[in-house]
Amino acid sequence: GQQVMQIPQYQHVQEGEDFTTYCNSSTTLSNIQWYKQRPGGHPVFLIQLVKSGEVKKQKRLTFQFGEAKKNSSLHITATQTTDVGTYFCAGETGTASKLTFGTGTRLQVTL
Amino acid sequence: ETGVTQTPRHLVMGMTNKKSLKCEQHLGHNAMYWYKQSAKKPLELMFVYSLEERVENNSVPSRFSPECPNSSHLFLHLHTLQPEDSALYLCASSQGTGVGEKLFFGSGTQLSVL
């Protein structure tokens, strides 16, 4: 079945440093979504990418969808302590909604 | 507040108990989901309901029994669970079940099976 892997599993950065998490699917995706889960919280939708090579920005967050639509990345510029949490990608294939979530990257930011 | 409310927030149960998890969404959505989140594992889709009809059962053991009486409410009935069933159970809703639907999650029920 479809698998979605994320790397790294965990990253610890100093506040102000950049952070990137990578998402790789074993199959071509129709779209990819990103979610953030704060410690003790629940996943919250961040963004959806649909087109090959698409790049979207939300303030300090930049999301990319690969040309082959099998990988994606989330880059955070100048991290802040509010960025702490686990970031999940979730991909869809086919014509019906069935998101396959990635393994997640846990981000820790210290002063 | 996401518009999806789950109760209880925490639940401890023995392997012979029967309990139910409740989820209510106030977003006017037509689809509801149960996900299981275990430590160091991806979120696992358990069940999908669209307009109160079950459209997905992801090979979940029969000790988990979902119920969707209307499009706003979703239950997960639990009986004779195993310790490995201890996890965070998340309810989610979406407008529909087409491609590209974004999920709105509840706060989850942290379940411990002793």
PDB file of C-alpha atoms in Angstrom:
ATOM      1  CA  GLY A   1       0.000   0.000   0.000  1.00  0.00           C
ATOM      2  CA  GLN A   2       0.900   3.646  -0.183  1.00  0.00           C
ATOM      3  CA  GLN A   3       3.564   4.839   2.232  1.00  0.00           C
ATOM      4  CA  VAL A   4       4.533   8.371   3.124  1.00  0.00           C
ATOM      5  CA  MET A   5       7.822   8.911   4.905  1.00  0.00           C
ATOM      6  CA  GLN A   6       9.127  12.066   6.501  1.00  0.00           C
ATOM      7  CA  ILE A   7      12.633  13.033   7.475  1.00  0.00           C
ATOM      8  CA  PRO A   8      13.985  13.902   9.875  1.00  0.00           C
ATOM      9  CA  GLN A   9      11.930  12.302  12.662  1.00  0.00           C
ATOM     10  CA  TYR A  10      13.115  14.954  15.088  1.00  0.00           C
ATOM     11  CA  GLN A  11      15.016  18.213  14.887  1.00  0.00           C
ATOM     12  CA  HIS A  12      16.153  20.560  17.623  1.00  0.00           C
ATOM     13  CA  VAL A  13      17.091  24.098  16.571  1.00  0.00           C
ATOM     14  CA  GLN A  14      17.998  27.355  18.230  1.00  0.00           C
ATOM     15  CA  GLU A  15      15.469  30.119  17.826  1.00  0.00           C
ATOM     16  CA  GLY A  16      16.248  32.053  14.670  1.00  0.00           C
ATOM     17  CA  GLU A  17      17.649  29.062  12.774  1.00  0.00           C
ATOM     18  CA  ASP A  18      15.904  27.647   9.723  1.00  0.00           C
ATOM     19  CA  PHE A  19      14.163  24.261   9.610  1.00  0.00           C
ATOM     20  CA  THR A  20      13.134  21.940   6.787  1.00  0.00           C
ATOM     21  CA  THR A  21      11.151  18.717   6.791  1.00  0.00           C
ATOM     22  CA  TYR A  22      10.890  16.463   3.763  1.00  0.00           C
ATOM     23  CA  CYS A  23       8.026  14.203   2.761  1.00  0.00           C
ATOM     24  CA  ASN A  24       8.356  11.321   0.283  1.00  0.00           C
ATOM     25  CA  SER A  25       5.597   9.158  -1.115  1.00  0.00           C
ATOM     26  CA  SER A  26       5.961   5.715  -2.645  1.00  0.00           C
ATOM     27  CA  THR A  27       3.293   6.639  -5.226  1.00  0.00           C
ATOM     28  CA  THR A  28       2.352   9.705  -7.263  1.00  0.00           C
ATOM     29  CA  LEU A  29      -0.004  11.966  -5.365  1.00  0.00           C
ATOM     30  CA  SER A  30      -2.976  13.981  -6.559  1.00  0.00           C
ATOM     31  CA  ASN A  31      -2.385  16.484  -3.789  1.00  0.00           C
ATOM     32  CA  ILE A  32      -0.578  16.875  -0.504  1.00  0.00           C
ATOM     33  CA  GLN A  33      -1.634  18.544   2.713  1.00  0.00           C
ATOM     34  CA  TRP A  34       0.386  19.697   5.700  1.00  0.00           C
ATOM     35  CA  TYR A  35      -0.751  19.689   9.313  1.00  0.00           C
ATOM     36  CA  LYS A  36       0.796  20.926  12.554  1.00  0.00           C
ATOM     37  CA  GLN A  37       0.222  19.294  15.930  1.00  0.00           C
ATOM     38  CA  ARG A  38       1.338  21.209  19.002  1.00  0.00           C
ATOM     39  CA  PRO A  39       2.448  19.158  22.033  1.00  0.00           C
ATOM     40  CA  GLY A  40      -0.666  17.777  23.716  1.00  0.00           C
ATOM     41  CA  GLY A  41      -2.808  19.089  20.893  1.00  0.00           C
ATOM     42  CA  HIS A  42      -4.461  17.858  17.742  1.00  0.00           C
ATOM     43  CA  PRO A  43      -3.453  18.194  14.081  1.00  0.00           C
ATOM     44  CA  VAL A  44      -4.387  21.512  12.494  1.00  0.00           C
ATOM     45  CA  PHE A  45      -4.535  21.988   8.726  1.00  0.00           C
ATOM     46  CA  LEU A  46      -1.894  24.333   7.337  1.00  0.00           C
ATOM     47  CA  ILE A  47      -2.046  24.135   3.544  1.00  0.00           C
ATOM     48  CA  GLN A  48      -2.777  22.039   0.482  1.00  0.00           C
ATOM     49  CA  LEU A  49      -0.647  21.742  -2.672  1.00  0.00           C
ATOM     50  CA  VAL A  50      -2.112  20.401  -5.893  1.00  0.00           C
ATOM     51  CA  LYS A  51       0.022  21.340  -8.895  1.00  0.00           C
ATOM     52  CA  SER A  52       3.340  19.854  -9.911  1.00  0.00           C
ATOM     53  CA  GLY A  53       6.166  22.149  -8.742  1.00  0.00           C
ATOM     54  CA  GLU A  54       3.790  24.342  -6.743  1.00  0.00           C
ATOM     55  CA  VAL A  55       5.250  26.648  -4.112  1.00  0.00           C
ATOM     56  CA  LYS A  56       3.139  28.381  -1.475  1.00  0.00           C
ATOM     57  CA  LYS A  57       4.148  30.691   1.338  1.00  0.00           C
ATOM     58  CA  GLN A  58       2.552  31.492   4.663  1.00  0.00           C
ATOM     59  CA  LYS A  59       4.624  34.158   6.405  1.00  0.00           C
ATOM     60  CA  ARG A  60       7.826  32.324   7.432  1.00  0.00           C
ATOM     61  CA  LEU A  61       6.623  28.945   6.099  1.00  0.00           C
ATOM     62  CA  THR A  62       7.337  27.837   2.524  1.00  0.00           C
ATOM     63  CA  PHE A  63       5.735  24.713   1.114  1.00  0.00           C
ATOM     64  CA  GLN A  64       6.824  22.966  -2.091  1.00  0.00           C
ATOM     65  CA  PHE A  65       5.357  20.123  -4.131  1.00  0.00           C
ATOM     66  CA  GLY A  66       7.815  18.190  -6.259  1.00  0.00           C
ATOM     67  CA  GLU A  67       7.707  18.113 -10.043  1.00  0.00           C
ATOM     68  CA  ALA A  68       6.912  14.397 -10.009  1.00  0.00           C
ATOM     69  CA  LYS A  69       4.262  14.914  -7.312  1.00  0.00           C
ATOM     70  CA  LYS A  70       5.901  12.290  -5.098  1.00  0.00           C
ATOM     71  CA  ASN A  71       7.616  14.553  -2.623  1.00  0.00           C
ATOM     72  CA  SER A  72       7.097  17.769  -0.731  1.00  0.00           C
ATOM     73  CA  SER A  73       8.908  19.977   1.729  1.00  0.00           C
ATOM     74  CA  LEU A  74       8.129  22.508   4.420  1.00  0.00           C
ATOM     75  CA  HIS A  75      10.735  25.144   5.209  1.00  0.00           C
ATOM     76  CA  ILE A  76      10.498  27.499   8.167  1.00  0.00           C
ATOM     77  CA  THR A  77      12.689  30.592   8.112  1.00  0.00           C
ATOM     78  CA  ALA A  78      13.967  32.013  11.395  1.00  0.00           C
ATOM     79  CA  THR A  79      12.149  29.624  13.717  1.00  0.00           C
ATOM     80  CA  GLN A  80      10.350  30.869  16.799  1.00  0.00           C
ATOM     81  CA  THR A  81       9.329  28.999  19.941  1.00  0.00           C
ATOM     82  CA  THR A  82       5.751  29.099  18.669  1.00  0.00           C
ATOM     83  CA  ASP A  83       6.824  26.794  15.819  1.00  0.00           C
ATOM     84  CA  VAL A  84       7.321  23.907  18.256  1.00  0.00           C
ATOM     85  CA  GLY A  85       5.259  20.853  17.367  1.00  0.00           C
ATOM     86  CA  THR A  86       5.042  17.927  15.004  1.00  0.00           C
ATOM     87  CA  TYR A  87       4.559  18.594  11.316  1.00  0.00           C
ATOM     88  CA  PHE A  88       2.754  15.981   9.258  1.00  0.00           C
ATOM     89  CA  CYS A  89       2.358  15.727   5.532  1.00  0.00           C
ATOM     90  CA  ALA A  90      -0.607  13.781   4.197  1.00  0.00           C
ATOM     91  CA  GLY A  91      -1.027  12.662   0.623  1.00  0.00           C
ATOM     92  CA  GLU A  92      -3.934  11.607  -1.506  1.00  0.00           C
ATOM     93  CA  THR A  93      -4.124   9.464  -4.613  1.00  0.00           C
ATOM     94  CA  GLY A  94      -7.059   8.686  -6.829  1.00  0.00           C
ATOM     95  CA  THR A  95     -10.457  10.279  -6.864  1.00  0.00           C
ATOM     96  CA  ALA A  96     -11.728   9.683  -3.360  1.00  0.00           C
ATOM     97  CA  SER A  97     -10.580  11.308  -0.181  1.00  0.00           C
ATOM     98  CA  LYS A  98      -8.223   8.961   1.656  1.00  0.00           C
ATOM     99  CA  LEU A  99      -5.336  10.798   3.197  1.00  0.00           C
ATOM    100  CA  THR A 100      -2.237   8.812   4.050  1.00  0.00           C
ATOM    101  CA  PHE A 101      -0.350  10.605   6.770  1.00  0.00           C
ATOM    102  CA  GLY A 102       3.405  10.744   6.980  1.00  0.00           C
ATOM    103  CA  THR A 103       5.403   9.708  10.006  1.00  0.00           C
ATOM    104  CA  GLY A 104       5.806  13.322  11.144  1.00  0.00           C
ATOM    105  CA  THR A 105       8.754  15.530  12.079  1.00  0.00           C
ATOM    106  CA  ARG A 106       8.919  16.792  15.626  1.00  0.00           C
ATOM    107  CA  LEU A 107      10.457  20.254  15.899  1.00  0.00           C
ATOM    108  CA  GLN A 108      11.909  21.564  19.130  1.00  0.00           C
ATOM    109  CA  VAL A 109      12.984  25.211  19.307  1.00  0.00           C
ATOM    110  CA  THR A 110      15.006  26.601  22.198  1.00  0.00           C
ATOM    111  CA  LEU A 111      16.126  30.130  23.025  1.00  0.00           C
TER     112      LEU A 111
ATOM    113  CA  GLU B   1     -11.768  25.614  19.164  1.00  0.00           C
ATOM    114  CA  THR B   2     -12.019  23.702  15.890  1.00  0.00           C
ATOM    115  CA  GLY B   3     -15.745  23.039  15.881  1.00  0.00           C
ATOM    116  CA  VAL B   4     -15.177  19.357  16.580  1.00  0.00           C
ATOM    117  CA  THR B   5     -15.727  18.305  20.185  1.00  0.00           C
ATOM    118  CA  GLN B   6     -14.632  14.987  21.633  1.00  0.00           C
ATOM    119  CA  THR B   7     -15.472  13.448  24.995  1.00  0.00           C
ATOM    120  CA  PRO B   8     -14.031  12.238  27.220  1.00  0.00           C
ATOM    121  CA  ARG B   9     -10.553  13.784  26.954  1.00  0.00           C
ATOM    122  CA  HIS B  10      -9.015  10.943  28.927  1.00  0.00           C
ATOM    123  CA  LEU B  11     -10.202   7.386  29.510  1.00  0.00           C
ATOM    124  CA  VAL B  12      -8.731   4.520  31.458  1.00  0.00           C
ATOM    125  CA  MET B  13     -10.376   1.155  31.056  1.00  0.00           C
ATOM    126  CA  GLY B  14      -9.798  -2.467  31.837  1.00  0.00           C
ATOM    127  CA  MET B  15      -9.734  -5.108  29.155  1.00  0.00           C
ATOM    128  CA  THR B  16     -13.204  -6.354  30.091  1.00  0.00           C
ATOM    129  CA  ASN B  17     -14.884  -2.935  30.163  1.00  0.00           C
ATOM    130  CA  LYS B  18     -17.218  -1.440  27.593  1.00  0.00           C
ATOM    131  CA  LYS B  19     -16.936   2.264  26.923  1.00  0.00           C
ATOM    132  CA  SER B  20     -17.835   4.727  24.186  1.00  0.00           C
ATOM    133  CA  LEU B  21     -16.075   7.734  22.712  1.00  0.00           C
ATOM    134  CA  LYS B  22     -18.207  10.591  21.479  1.00  0.00           C
ATOM    135  CA  CYS B  23     -17.569  13.163  18.775  1.00  0.00           C
ATOM    136  CA  GLU B  24     -19.736  16.090  17.718  1.00  0.00           C
ATOM    137  CA  GLN B  25     -19.062  18.538  14.913  1.00  0.00           C
ATOM    138  CA  HIS B  26     -20.646  21.981  14.628  1.00  0.00           C
ATOM    139  CA  LEU B  27     -19.347  22.799  11.150  1.00  0.00           C
ATOM    140  CA  GLY B  28     -22.175  21.487   9.012  1.00  0.00           C
ATOM    141  CA  HIS B  29     -19.845  18.906   7.458  1.00  0.00           C
ATOM    142  CA  ASN B  30     -21.025  15.740   5.768  1.00  0.00           C
ATOM    143  CA  ALA B  31     -18.115  13.420   6.532  1.00  0.00           C
ATOM    144  CA  MET B  32     -16.674  12.219   9.826  1.00  0.00           C
ATOM    145  CA  TYR B  33     -13.644  10.090  10.615  1.00  0.00           C
ATOM    146  CA  TRP B  34     -11.975   8.147  13.394  1.00  0.00           C
ATOM    147  CA  TYR B  35      -8.168   8.107  13.465  1.00  0.00           C
ATOM    148  CA  LYS B  36      -5.808   6.317  15.842  1.00  0.00           C
ATOM    149  CA  GLN B  37      -2.540   7.991  16.825  1.00  0.00           C
ATOM    150  CA  SER B  38       0.032   5.782  18.548  1.00  0.00           C
ATOM    151  CA  ALA B  39       3.476   6.834  19.654  1.00  0.00           C
ATOM    152  CA  LYS B  40       5.997   6.859  16.821  1.00  0.00           C
ATOM    153  CA  LYS B  41       3.440   5.757  14.226  1.00  0.00           C
ATOM    154  CA  PRO B  42       1.591   7.723  11.559  1.00  0.00           C
ATOM    155  CA  LEU B  43      -2.036   8.591  12.069  1.00  0.00           C
ATOM    156  CA  GLU B  44      -4.057   5.535  11.113  1.00  0.00           C
ATOM    157  CA  LEU B  45      -7.445   5.936   9.493  1.00  0.00           C
ATOM    158  CA  MET B  46      -9.993   3.642  11.150  1.00  0.00           C
ATOM    159  CA  PHE B  47     -13.430   4.566   9.818  1.00  0.00           C
ATOM    160  CA  VAL B  48     -15.017   7.073   7.449  1.00  0.00           C
ATOM    161  CA  TYR B  49     -18.669   8.058   7.394  1.00  0.00           C
ATOM    162  CA  SER B  50     -20.249  10.118   4.658  1.00  0.00           C
ATOM    163  CA  LEU B  51     -23.818  11.308   5.230  1.00  0.00           C
ATOM    164  CA  GLU B  52     -24.142   8.720   8.004  1.00  0.00           C
ATOM    165  CA  GLU B  53     -23.106   5.846   5.726  1.00  0.00           C
ATOM    166  CA  ARG B  54     -19.898   4.013   6.503  1.00  0.00           C
ATOM    167  CA  VAL B  55     -17.681   4.280   3.436  1.00  0.00           C
ATOM    168  CA  GLU B  56     -14.406   3.016   4.837  1.00  0.00           C
ATOM    169  CA  ASN B  57     -13.442   0.385   7.358  1.00  0.00           C
ATOM    170  CA  ASN B  58      -9.703   0.134   7.389  1.00  0.00           C
ATOM    171  CA  SER B  59      -9.349  -3.474   8.599  1.00  0.00           C
ATOM    172  CA  VAL B  60     -10.140  -2.457  12.145  1.00  0.00           C
ATOM    173  CA  PRO B  61     -10.718  -5.250  14.709  1.00  0.00           C
ATOM    174  CA  SER B  62     -14.332  -5.842  15.649  1.00  0.00           C
ATOM    175  CA  ARG B  63     -13.673  -4.776  19.244  1.00  0.00           C
ATOM    176  CA  PHE B  64     -13.999  -1.242  17.797  1.00  0.00           C
ATOM    177  CA  SER B  65     -17.542  -0.518  16.668  1.00  0.00           C
ATOM    178  CA  PRO B  66     -18.441   2.861  15.134  1.00  0.00           C
ATOM    179  CA  GLU B  67     -21.858   4.447  15.075  1.00  0.00           C
ATOM    180  CA  CYS B  68     -22.992   7.532  13.195  1.00  0.00           C
ATOM    181  CA  PRO B  69     -26.612   8.382  14.057  1.00  0.00           C
ATOM    182  CA  ASN B  70     -26.553  11.649  12.101  1.00  0.00           C
ATOM    183  CA  SER B  71     -24.057  13.797  10.227  1.00  0.00           C
ATOM    184  CA  SER B  72     -23.113  15.745  13.374  1.00  0.00           C
ATOM    185  CA  HIS B  73     -22.412  12.886  15.754  1.00  0.00           C
ATOM    186  CA  LEU B  74     -20.004   9.979  15.700  1.00  0.00           C
ATOM    187  CA  PHE B  75     -19.367   7.353  18.335  1.00  0.00           C
ATOM    188  CA  LEU B  76     -16.724   4.697  18.794  1.00  0.00           C
ATOM    189  CA  HIS B  77     -17.870   1.828  20.988  1.00  0.00           C
ATOM    190  CA  LEU B  78     -15.078  -0.096  22.685  1.00  0.00           C
ATOM    191  CA  HIS B  79     -15.212  -3.568  24.200  1.00  0.00           C
ATOM    192  CA  THR B  80     -12.652  -6.158  25.311  1.00  0.00           C
ATOM    193  CA  LEU B  81      -9.753  -3.957  24.243  1.00  0.00           C
ATOM    194  CA  GLN B  82      -6.101  -4.929  24.480  1.00  0.00           C
ATOM    195  CA  PRO B  83      -3.251  -2.926  26.037  1.00  0.00           C
ATOM    196  CA  GLU B  84      -1.861  -2.255  22.537  1.00  0.00           C
ATOM    197  CA  ASP B  85      -5.061  -0.334  21.803  1.00  0.00           C
ATOM    198  CA  SER B  86      -3.852   2.408  24.142  1.00  0.00           C
ATOM    199  CA  ALA B  87      -3.506   5.522  21.971  1.00  0.00           C
ATOM    200  CA  LEU B  88      -4.910   8.932  21.169  1.00  0.00           C
ATOM    201  CA  TYR B  89      -8.180   8.553  19.263  1.00  0.00           C
ATOM    202  CA  LEU B  90      -8.933  11.508  17.056  1.00  0.00           C
ATOM    203  CA  CYS B  91     -12.215  12.385  15.446  1.00  0.00           C
ATOM    204  CA  ALA B  92     -12.215  14.575  12.361  1.00  0.00           C
ATOM    205  CA  SER B  93     -14.730  16.014   9.954  1.00  0.00           C
ATOM    206  CA  SER B  94     -14.651  17.394   6.438  1.00  0.00           C
ATOM    207  CA  GLN B  95     -17.113  19.014   4.087  1.00  0.00           C
ATOM    208  CA  GLY B  96     -17.279  15.912   1.917  1.00  0.00           C
ATOM    209  CA  THR B  97     -15.230  12.899   0.918  1.00  0.00           C
ATOM    210  CA  GLY B  98     -13.948  14.112  -2.417  1.00  0.00           C
ATOM    211  CA  VAL B  99     -10.285  14.669  -3.212  1.00  0.00           C
ATOM    212  CA  GLY B 100      -8.723  17.679  -1.543  1.00  0.00           C
ATOM    213  CA  GLU B 101     -10.965  17.846   1.490  1.00  0.00           C
ATOM    214  CA  LYS B 102      -9.190  19.262   4.518  1.00  0.00           C
ATOM    215  CA  LEU B 103      -9.746  17.670   7.886  1.00  0.00           C
ATOM    216  CA  PHE B 104     -10.811  19.422  11.066  1.00  0.00           C
ATOM    217  CA  PHE B 105      -9.713  17.410  14.089  1.00  0.00           C
ATOM    218  CA  GLY B 106     -11.104  17.269  17.594  1.00  0.00           C
ATOM    219  CA  SER B 107      -8.844  17.374  20.645  1.00  0.00           C
ATOM    220  CA  GLY B 108      -8.851  13.601  20.920  1.00  0.00           C
ATOM    221  CA  THR B 109      -9.445  11.036  23.625  1.00  0.00           C
ATOM    222  CA  GLN B 110      -6.301   9.682  25.280  1.00  0.00           C
ATOM    223  CA  LEU B 111      -7.148   6.050  25.956  1.00  0.00           C
ATOM    224  CA  SER B 112      -5.242   3.781  28.318  1.00  0.00           C
ATOM    225  CA  VAL B 113      -6.138   0.098  28.452  1.00  0.00           C
ATOM    226  CA  LEU B 114      -4.926  -1.701  31.544  1.00  0.00           C
TER     227      LEU B 114
END
